mmCIF file of C-alpha atoms in Angstrom:
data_model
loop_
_atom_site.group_PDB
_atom_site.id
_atom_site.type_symbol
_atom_site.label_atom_id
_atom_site.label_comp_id
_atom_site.label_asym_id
_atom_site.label_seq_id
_atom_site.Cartn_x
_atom_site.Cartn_y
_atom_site.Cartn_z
ATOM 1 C CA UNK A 1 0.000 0.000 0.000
ATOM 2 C CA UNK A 2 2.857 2.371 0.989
ATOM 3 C CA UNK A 3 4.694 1.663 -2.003
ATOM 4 C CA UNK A 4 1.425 3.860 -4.412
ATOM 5 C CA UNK A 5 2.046 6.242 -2.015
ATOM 6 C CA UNK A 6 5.831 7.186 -3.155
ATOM 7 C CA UNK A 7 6.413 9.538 -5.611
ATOM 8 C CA UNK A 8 7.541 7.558 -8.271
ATOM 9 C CA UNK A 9 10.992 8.666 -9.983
ATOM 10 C CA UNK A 10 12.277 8.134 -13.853
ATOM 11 C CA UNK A 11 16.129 8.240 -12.696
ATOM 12 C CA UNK A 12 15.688 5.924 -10.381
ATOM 13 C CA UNK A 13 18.347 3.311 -11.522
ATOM 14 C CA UNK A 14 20.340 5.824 -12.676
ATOM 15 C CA UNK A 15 23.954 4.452 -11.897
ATOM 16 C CA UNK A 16 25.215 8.133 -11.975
ATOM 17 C CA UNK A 17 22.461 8.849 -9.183
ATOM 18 C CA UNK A 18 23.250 5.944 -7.291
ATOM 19 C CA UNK A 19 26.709 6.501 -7.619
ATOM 20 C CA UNK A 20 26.177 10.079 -6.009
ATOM 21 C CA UNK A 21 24.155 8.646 -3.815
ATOM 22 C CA UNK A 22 25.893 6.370 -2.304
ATOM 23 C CA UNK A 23 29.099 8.756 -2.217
ATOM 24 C CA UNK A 24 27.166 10.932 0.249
ATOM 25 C CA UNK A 25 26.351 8.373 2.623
ATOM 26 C CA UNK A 26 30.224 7.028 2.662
ATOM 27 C CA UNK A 27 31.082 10.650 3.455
ATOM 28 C CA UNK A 28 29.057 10.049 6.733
ATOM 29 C CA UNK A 29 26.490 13.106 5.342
ATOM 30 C CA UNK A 30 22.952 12.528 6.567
ATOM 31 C CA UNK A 31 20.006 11.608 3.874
ATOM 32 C CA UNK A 32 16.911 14.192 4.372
ATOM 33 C CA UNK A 33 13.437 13.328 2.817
ATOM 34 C CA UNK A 34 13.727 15.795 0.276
ATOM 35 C CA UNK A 35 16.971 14.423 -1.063
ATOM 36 C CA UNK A 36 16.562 11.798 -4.060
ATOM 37 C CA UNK A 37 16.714 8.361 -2.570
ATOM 38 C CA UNK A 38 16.706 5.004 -4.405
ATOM 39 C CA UNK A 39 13.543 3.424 -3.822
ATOM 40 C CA UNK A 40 14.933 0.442 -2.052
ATOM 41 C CA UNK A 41 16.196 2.627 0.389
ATOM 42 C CA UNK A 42 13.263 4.068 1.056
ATOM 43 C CA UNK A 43 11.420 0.896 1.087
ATOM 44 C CA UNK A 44 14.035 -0.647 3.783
ATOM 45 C CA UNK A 45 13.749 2.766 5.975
ATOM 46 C CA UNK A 46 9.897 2.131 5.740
ATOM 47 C CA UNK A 47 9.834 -1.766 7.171
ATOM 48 C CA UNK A 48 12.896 -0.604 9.322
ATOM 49 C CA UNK A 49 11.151 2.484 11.359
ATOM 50 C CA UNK A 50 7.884 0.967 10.974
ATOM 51 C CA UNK A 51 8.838 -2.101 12.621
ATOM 52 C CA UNK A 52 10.546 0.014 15.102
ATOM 53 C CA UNK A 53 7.341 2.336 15.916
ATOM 54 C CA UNK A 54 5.201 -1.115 16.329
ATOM 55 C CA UNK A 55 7.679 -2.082 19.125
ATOM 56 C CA UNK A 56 7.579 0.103 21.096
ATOM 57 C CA UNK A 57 3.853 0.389 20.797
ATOM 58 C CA UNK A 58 3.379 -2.961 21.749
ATOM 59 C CA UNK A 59 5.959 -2.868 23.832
ATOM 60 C CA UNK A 60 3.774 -1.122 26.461
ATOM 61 C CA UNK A 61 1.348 -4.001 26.621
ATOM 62 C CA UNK A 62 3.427 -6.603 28.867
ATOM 63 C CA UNK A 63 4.216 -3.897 31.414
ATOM 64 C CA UNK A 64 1.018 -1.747 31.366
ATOM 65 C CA UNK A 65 -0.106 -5.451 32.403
ATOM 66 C CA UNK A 66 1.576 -4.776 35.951
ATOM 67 C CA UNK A 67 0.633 -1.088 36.550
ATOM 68 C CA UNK A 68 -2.043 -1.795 38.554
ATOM 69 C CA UNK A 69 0.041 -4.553 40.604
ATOM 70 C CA UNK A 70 3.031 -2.735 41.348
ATOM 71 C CA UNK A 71 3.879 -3.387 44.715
ATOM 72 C CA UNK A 72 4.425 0.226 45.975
ATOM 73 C CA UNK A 73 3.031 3.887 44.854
ATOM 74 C CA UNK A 74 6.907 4.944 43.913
ATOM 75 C CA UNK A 75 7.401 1.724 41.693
ATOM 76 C CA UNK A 76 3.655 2.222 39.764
ATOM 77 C CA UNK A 77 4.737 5.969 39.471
ATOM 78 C CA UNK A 78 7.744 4.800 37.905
ATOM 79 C CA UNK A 79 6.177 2.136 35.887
ATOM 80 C CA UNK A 80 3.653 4.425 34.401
ATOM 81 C CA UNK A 81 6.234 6.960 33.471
ATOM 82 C CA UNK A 82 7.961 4.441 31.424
ATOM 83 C CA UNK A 83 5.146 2.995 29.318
ATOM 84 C CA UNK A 84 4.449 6.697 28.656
ATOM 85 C CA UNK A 85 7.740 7.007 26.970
ATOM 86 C CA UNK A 86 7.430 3.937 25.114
ATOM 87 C CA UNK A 87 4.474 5.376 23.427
ATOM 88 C CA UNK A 88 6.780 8.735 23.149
ATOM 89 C CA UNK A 89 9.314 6.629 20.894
ATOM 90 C CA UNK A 90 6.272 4.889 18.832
ATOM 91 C CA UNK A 91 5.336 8.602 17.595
ATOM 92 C CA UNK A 92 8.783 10.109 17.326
ATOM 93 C CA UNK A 93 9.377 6.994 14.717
ATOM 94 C CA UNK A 94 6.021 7.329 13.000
ATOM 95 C CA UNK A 95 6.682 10.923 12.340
ATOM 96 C CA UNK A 96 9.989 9.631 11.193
ATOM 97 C CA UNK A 97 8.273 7.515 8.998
ATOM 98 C CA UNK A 98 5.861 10.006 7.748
ATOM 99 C CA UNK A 99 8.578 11.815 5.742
ATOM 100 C CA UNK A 100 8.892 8.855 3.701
ATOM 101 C CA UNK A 101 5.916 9.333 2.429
ATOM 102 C CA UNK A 102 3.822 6.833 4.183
ATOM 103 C CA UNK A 103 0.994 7.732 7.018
ATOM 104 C CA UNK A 104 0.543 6.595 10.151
ATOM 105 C CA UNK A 105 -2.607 4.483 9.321
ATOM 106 C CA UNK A 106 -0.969 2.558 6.605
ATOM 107 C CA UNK A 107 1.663 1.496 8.690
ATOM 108 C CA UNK A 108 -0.904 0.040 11.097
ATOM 109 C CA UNK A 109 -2.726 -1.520 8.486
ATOM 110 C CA UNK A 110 0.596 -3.457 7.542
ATOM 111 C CA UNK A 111 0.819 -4.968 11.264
ATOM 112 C CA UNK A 112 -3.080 -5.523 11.217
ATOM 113 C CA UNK A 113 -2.588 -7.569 7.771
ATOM 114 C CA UNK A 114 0.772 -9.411 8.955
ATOM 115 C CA UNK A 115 3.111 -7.407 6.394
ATOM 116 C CA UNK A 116 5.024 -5.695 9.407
ATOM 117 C CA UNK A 117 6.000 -7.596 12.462
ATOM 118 C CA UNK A 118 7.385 -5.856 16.083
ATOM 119 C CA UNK A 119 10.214 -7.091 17.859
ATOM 120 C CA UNK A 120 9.727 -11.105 19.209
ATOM 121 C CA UNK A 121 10.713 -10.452 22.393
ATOM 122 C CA UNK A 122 6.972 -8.634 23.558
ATOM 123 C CA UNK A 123 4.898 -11.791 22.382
ATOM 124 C CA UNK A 124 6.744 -13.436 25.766
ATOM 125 C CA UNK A 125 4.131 -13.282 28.775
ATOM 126 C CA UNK A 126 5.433 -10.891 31.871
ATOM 127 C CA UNK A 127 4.347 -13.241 35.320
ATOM 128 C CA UNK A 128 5.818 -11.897 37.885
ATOM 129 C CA UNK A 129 6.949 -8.748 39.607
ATOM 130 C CA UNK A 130 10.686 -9.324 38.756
ATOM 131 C CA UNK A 131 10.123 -9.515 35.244
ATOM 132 C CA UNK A 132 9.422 -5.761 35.244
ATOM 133 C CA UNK A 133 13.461 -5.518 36.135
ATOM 134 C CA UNK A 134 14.415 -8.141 33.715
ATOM 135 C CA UNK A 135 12.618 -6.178 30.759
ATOM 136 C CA UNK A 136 14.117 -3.138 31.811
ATOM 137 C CA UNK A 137 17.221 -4.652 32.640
ATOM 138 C CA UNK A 138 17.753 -6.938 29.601
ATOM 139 C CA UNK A 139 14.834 -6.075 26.819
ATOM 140 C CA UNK A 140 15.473 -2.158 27.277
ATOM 141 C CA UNK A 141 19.253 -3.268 27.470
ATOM 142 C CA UNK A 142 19.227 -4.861 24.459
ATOM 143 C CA UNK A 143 17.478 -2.256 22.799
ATOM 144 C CA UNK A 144 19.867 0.467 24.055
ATOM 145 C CA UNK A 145 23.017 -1.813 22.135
ATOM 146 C CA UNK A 146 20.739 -1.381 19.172
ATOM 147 C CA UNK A 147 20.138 1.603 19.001
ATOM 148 C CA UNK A 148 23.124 4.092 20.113
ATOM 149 C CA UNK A 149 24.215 3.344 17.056
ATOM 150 C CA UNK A 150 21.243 4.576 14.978
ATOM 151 C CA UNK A 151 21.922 7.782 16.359
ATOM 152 C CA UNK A 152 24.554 7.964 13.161
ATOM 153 C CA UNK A 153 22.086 6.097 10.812
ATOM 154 C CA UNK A 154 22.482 7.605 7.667
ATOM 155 C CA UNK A 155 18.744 9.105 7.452
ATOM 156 C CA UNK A 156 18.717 12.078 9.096
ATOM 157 C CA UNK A 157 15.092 11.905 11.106
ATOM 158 C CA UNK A 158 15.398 8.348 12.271
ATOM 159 C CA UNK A 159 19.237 9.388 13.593
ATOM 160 C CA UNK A 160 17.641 12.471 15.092
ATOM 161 C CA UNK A 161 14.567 11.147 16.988
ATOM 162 C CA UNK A 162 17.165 7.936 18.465
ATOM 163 C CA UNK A 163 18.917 11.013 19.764
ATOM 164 C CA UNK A 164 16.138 11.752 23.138
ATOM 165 C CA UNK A 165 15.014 7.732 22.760
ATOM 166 C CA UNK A 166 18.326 6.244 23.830
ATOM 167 C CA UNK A 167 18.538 8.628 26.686
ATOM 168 C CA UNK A 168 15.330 7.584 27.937
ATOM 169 C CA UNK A 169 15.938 3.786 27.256
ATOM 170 C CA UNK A 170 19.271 3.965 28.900
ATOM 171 C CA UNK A 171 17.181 5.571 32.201
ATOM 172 C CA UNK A 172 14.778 2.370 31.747
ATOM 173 C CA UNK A 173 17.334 -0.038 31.941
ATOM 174 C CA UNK A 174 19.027 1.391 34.834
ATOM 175 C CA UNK A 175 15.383 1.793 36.643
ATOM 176 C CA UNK A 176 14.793 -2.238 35.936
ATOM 177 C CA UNK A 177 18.548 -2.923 37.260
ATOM 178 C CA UNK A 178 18.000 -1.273 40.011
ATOM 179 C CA UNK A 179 14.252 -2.904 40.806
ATOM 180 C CA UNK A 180 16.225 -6.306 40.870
ATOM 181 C CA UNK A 181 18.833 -5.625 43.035
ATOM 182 C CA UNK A 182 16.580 -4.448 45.236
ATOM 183 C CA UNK A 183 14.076 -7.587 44.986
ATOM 184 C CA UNK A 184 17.906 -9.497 45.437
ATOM 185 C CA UNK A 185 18.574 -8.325 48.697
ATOM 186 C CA UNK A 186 15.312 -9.660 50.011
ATOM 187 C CA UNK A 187 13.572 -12.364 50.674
ATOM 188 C CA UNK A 188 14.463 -15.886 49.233
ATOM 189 C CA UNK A 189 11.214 -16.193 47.249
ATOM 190 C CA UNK A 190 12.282 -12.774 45.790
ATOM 191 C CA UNK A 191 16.124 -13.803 44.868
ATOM 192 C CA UNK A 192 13.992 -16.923 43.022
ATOM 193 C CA UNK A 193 11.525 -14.450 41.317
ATOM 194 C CA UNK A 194 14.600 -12.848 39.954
ATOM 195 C CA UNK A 195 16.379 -15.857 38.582
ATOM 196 C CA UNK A 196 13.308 -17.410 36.651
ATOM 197 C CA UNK A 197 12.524 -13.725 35.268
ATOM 198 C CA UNK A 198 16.421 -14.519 34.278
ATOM 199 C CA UNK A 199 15.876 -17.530 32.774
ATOM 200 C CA UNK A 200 12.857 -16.865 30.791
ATOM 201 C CA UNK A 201 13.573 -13.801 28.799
ATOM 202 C CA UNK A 202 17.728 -14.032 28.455
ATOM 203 C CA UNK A 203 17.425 -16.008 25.438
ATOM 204 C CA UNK A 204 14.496 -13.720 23.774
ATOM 205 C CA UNK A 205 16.750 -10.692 25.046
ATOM 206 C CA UNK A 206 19.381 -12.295 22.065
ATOM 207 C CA UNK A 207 16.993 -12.801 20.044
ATOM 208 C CA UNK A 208 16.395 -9.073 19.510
ATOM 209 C CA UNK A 209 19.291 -8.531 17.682
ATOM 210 C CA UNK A 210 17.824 -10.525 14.758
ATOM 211 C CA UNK A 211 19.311 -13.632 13.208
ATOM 212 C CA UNK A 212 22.817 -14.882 12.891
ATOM 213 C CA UNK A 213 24.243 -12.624 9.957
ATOM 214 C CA UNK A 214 24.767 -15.664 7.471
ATOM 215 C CA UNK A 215 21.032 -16.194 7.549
ATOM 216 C CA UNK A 216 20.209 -12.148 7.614
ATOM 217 C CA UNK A 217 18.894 -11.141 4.249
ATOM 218 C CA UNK A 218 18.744 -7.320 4.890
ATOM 219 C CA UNK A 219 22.043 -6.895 6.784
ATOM 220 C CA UNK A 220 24.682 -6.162 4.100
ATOM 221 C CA UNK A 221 22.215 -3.683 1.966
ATOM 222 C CA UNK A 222 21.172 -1.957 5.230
ATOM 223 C CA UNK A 223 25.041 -1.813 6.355
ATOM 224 C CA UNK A 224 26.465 -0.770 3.322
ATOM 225 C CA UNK A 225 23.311 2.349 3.024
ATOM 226 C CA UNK A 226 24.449 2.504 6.705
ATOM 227 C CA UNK A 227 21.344 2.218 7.430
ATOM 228 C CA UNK A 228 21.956 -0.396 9.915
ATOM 229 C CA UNK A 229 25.386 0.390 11.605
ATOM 230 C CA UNK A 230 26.346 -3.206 13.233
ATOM 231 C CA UNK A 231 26.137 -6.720 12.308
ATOM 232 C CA UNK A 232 23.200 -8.793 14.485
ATOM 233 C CA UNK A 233 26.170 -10.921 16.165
ATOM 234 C CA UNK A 234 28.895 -7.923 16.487
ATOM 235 C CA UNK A 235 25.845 -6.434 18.571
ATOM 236 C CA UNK A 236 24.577 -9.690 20.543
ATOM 237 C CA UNK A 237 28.535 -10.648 21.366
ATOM 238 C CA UNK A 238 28.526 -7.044 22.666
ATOM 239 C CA UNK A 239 25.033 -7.556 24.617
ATOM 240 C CA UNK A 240 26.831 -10.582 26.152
ATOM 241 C CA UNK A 241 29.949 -8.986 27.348
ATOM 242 C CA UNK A 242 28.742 -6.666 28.757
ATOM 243 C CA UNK A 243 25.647 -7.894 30.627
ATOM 244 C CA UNK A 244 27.516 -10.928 32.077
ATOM 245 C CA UNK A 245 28.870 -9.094 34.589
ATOM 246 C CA UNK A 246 25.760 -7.177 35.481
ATOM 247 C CA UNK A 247 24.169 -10.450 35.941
ATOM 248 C CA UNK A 248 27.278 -11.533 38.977
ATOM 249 C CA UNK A 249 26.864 -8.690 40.631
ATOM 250 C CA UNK A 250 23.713 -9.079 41.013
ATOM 251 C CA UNK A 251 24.312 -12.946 42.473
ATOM 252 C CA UNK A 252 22.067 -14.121 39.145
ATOM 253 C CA UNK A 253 23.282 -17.274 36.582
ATOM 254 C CA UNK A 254 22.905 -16.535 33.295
ATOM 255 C CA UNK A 255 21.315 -19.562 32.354
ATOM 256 C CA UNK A 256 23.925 -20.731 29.482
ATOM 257 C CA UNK A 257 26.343 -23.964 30.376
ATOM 258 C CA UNK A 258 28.188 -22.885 27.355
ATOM 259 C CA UNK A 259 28.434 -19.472 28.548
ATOM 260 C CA UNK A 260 32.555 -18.833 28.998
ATOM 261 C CA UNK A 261 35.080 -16.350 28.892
ATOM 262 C CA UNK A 262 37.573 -17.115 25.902
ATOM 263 C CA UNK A 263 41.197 -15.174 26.639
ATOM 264 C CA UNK A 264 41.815 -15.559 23.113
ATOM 265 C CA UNK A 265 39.093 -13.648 22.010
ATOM 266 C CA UNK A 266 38.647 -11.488 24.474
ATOM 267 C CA UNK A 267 34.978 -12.044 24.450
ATOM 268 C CA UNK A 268 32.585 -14.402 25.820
ATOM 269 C CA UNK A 269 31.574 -17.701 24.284
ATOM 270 C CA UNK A 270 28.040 -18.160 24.420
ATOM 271 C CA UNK A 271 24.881 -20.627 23.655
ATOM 272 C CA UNK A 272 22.928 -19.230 20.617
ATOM 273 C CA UNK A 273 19.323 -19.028 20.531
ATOM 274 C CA UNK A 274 16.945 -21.596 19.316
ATOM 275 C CA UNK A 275 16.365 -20.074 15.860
ATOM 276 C CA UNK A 276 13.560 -22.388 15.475
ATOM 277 C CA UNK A 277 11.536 -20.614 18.544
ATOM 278 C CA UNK A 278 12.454 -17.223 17.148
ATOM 279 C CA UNK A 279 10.794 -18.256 13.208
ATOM 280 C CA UNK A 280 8.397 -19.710 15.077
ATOM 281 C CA UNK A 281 7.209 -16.714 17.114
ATOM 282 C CA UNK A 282 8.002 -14.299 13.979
ATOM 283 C CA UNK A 283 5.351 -16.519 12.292
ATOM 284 C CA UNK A 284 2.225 -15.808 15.118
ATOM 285 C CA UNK A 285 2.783 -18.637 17.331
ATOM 286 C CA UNK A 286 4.623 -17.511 20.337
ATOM 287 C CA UNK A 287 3.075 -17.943 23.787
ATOM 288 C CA UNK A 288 1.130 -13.807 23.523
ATOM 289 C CA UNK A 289 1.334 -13.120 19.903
ATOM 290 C CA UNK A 290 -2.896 -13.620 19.055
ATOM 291 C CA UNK A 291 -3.238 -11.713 22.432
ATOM 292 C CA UNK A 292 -1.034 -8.949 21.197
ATOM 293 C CA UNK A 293 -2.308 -8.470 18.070
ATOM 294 C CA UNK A 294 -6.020 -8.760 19.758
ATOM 295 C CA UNK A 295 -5.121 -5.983 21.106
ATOM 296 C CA UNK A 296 -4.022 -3.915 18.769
ATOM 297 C CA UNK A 297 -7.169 -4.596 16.837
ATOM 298 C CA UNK A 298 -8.895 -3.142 19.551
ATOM 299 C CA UNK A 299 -7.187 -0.066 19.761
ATOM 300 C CA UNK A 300 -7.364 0.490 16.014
ATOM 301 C CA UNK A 301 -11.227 -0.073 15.985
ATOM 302 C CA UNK A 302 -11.693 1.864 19.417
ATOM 303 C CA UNK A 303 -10.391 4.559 17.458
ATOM 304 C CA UNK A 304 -12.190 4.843 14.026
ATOM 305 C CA UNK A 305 -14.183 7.433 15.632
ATOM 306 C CA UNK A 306 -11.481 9.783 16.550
ATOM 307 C CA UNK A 307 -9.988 8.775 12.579
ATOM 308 C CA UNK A 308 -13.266 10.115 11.254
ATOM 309 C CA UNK A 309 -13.870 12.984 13.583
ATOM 310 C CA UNK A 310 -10.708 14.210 12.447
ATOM 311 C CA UNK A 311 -11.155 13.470 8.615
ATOM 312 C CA UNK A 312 -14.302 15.314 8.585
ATOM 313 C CA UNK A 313 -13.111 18.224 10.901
ATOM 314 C CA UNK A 314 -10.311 18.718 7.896
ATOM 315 C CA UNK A 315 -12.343 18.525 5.224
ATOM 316 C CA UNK A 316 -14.655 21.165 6.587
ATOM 317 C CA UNK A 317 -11.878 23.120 7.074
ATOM 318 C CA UNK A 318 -10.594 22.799 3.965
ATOM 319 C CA UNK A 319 -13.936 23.676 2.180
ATOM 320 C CA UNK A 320 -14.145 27.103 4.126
ATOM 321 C CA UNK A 321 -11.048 27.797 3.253
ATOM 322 C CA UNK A 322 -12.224 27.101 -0.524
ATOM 323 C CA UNK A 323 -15.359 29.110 -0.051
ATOM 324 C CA UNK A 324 -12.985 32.062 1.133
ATOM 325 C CA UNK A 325 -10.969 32.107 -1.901
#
């Protein structure tokens, strides 16, 4: 649908264009909508910020699930401020995606109709208390490895709006640290809350870097448009280095027997994900995806009233201002 929507351009395949084109972005200069673009470009910006926007839409939906159950005024405060900014982030990236020249509602008609998907990791069920601090800690975390680096992305409103996201996600992940070393210097039935939360999202945390890059089919277009600025594994090894330790000081097991520091690398070796589960999810049948996408639904009929209050409000609008002229 988005695709009728872009201004369609004779030169496209120029290689003189493209050759221009792609000189600018290895100069590091930033790509602005009104700048010619090859249409694959534009197309992978699209899926990429669109996909991005639906994340952290849904994203909301397995915390806003413990508002109402947080276990102290300060911590539901805290919670509420932070599905707030996730649907912050949704809009900056929807805007973003806007100067592409696609809207808002076709975008959301793409995840209604299964042509967009949102990040695996929120069609994973949130039980208990701690796994508020392991989504902050590892799902926020994870996010935050992914995007710092957008923040250079070669389009210049996607790098912009990362700009204020990262410093909020970055906050997020140190509020859901900092909610499970808390819940780890209490009781024993709280030190176990903390280790299954552990156990059941670290392996969806890797999964949000996307697959391994020999099965990636976007990566090297995306990399060399620097659209993308890391490989999925250069990102996940990072992920792993550096949350490792977080998860000792905080007395947790990462729940990995393969997990191991290698001198000669200077990295950890890890366990990868089941790639299997993470198709398998991608395709609708992860333990919340129907529920998720119920909910969406919802949303996007609750709000067909709103959609044609404001259609007609414009139109009238824009037939006064005919009548004036």
């Amino acid at each position: 649908m988005y695709a009728q929507m872009i201004k369609s351009e004779a030169t496209q395949d120029d290689p003189e264009k493209l050759a221009a084109f792609q000189a600018r972005i290895d100069r590091g200069e930033k790509i602005e909508p009104k700048d010619w673009m090859p249409e694959g470009y534009r197309k992978t910006l699209i899926r990429q910020i669109g996909q991005h926007a639906h994340s952290e839409i849904v994203g909301q939906l397995p915390e806003g699930n413990w508002i109402t159950r947080a276990p102290s005024l300060e911590r539901k405060v805290n919670l509420l401020a932070k599905v707030q900014d996730e649907a912050g982030h949704g809009l900056y990236l929807y805007c973003a995606a806007e100067t592409l020249g696609v809207s808002r509602d076709a975008l959301t008609e793409m995840l209604l109709d299964g042509r967009m998907k949102y990040s695996s990791i929120f069609n994973y069920p949130t039980l208990t208390w701690a796994d508020m601090g392991a989504v902050g800690w590892l799902v926020d975390g994870a996010a935050i490895m992914n995007q710092v680096p957008l923040q250079r992305t070669s389009y210049g409103p996607y790098a912009r709006a990362m700009v204020r996201i990262c410093k909020e996600e970055s906050f997020h992940q140190r509020q859901g640290y900092h909610l499970l070393l808390k819940m780890m210097a209490g009781t024993d039935d709280q030190k176990r809350m903390c280790q299954d939360a552990l156990n059941r999202f670290w392996y969806p945390a890797l999964m949000m870097f996307g697959p391994s890059d020999k099965d990636s089919v976007h990566s090297a277009q995306s990399m060399a448009w620097k659209i993308k600025m890391n490989t999925n594994d250069e990102l996940r090894q990072k992920f792993v280095d550096e949350t490792v330790p977080q998860a000792e000081y905080l007395g947790l097991t990462v729940p990995d027997d393969g997990l191991v520091w290698n001198d000669a690398r200077g990295h950890y070796d890890f366990t990868q994900p089941d790639w299997s589960e993470f198709y398998n999810v991608l395709q609708g049948n992860g333990p919340c995806n129907a529920e998720r996408m119920a909910a969406r639904r919802k949303a996007w009929d609750d709000g067909a009233w709103v959609r044609d209050a404001m259609l007609a409000h414009g139109q009238k609008k824009a037939a006064r201002r005919k009548a004036a002229e």
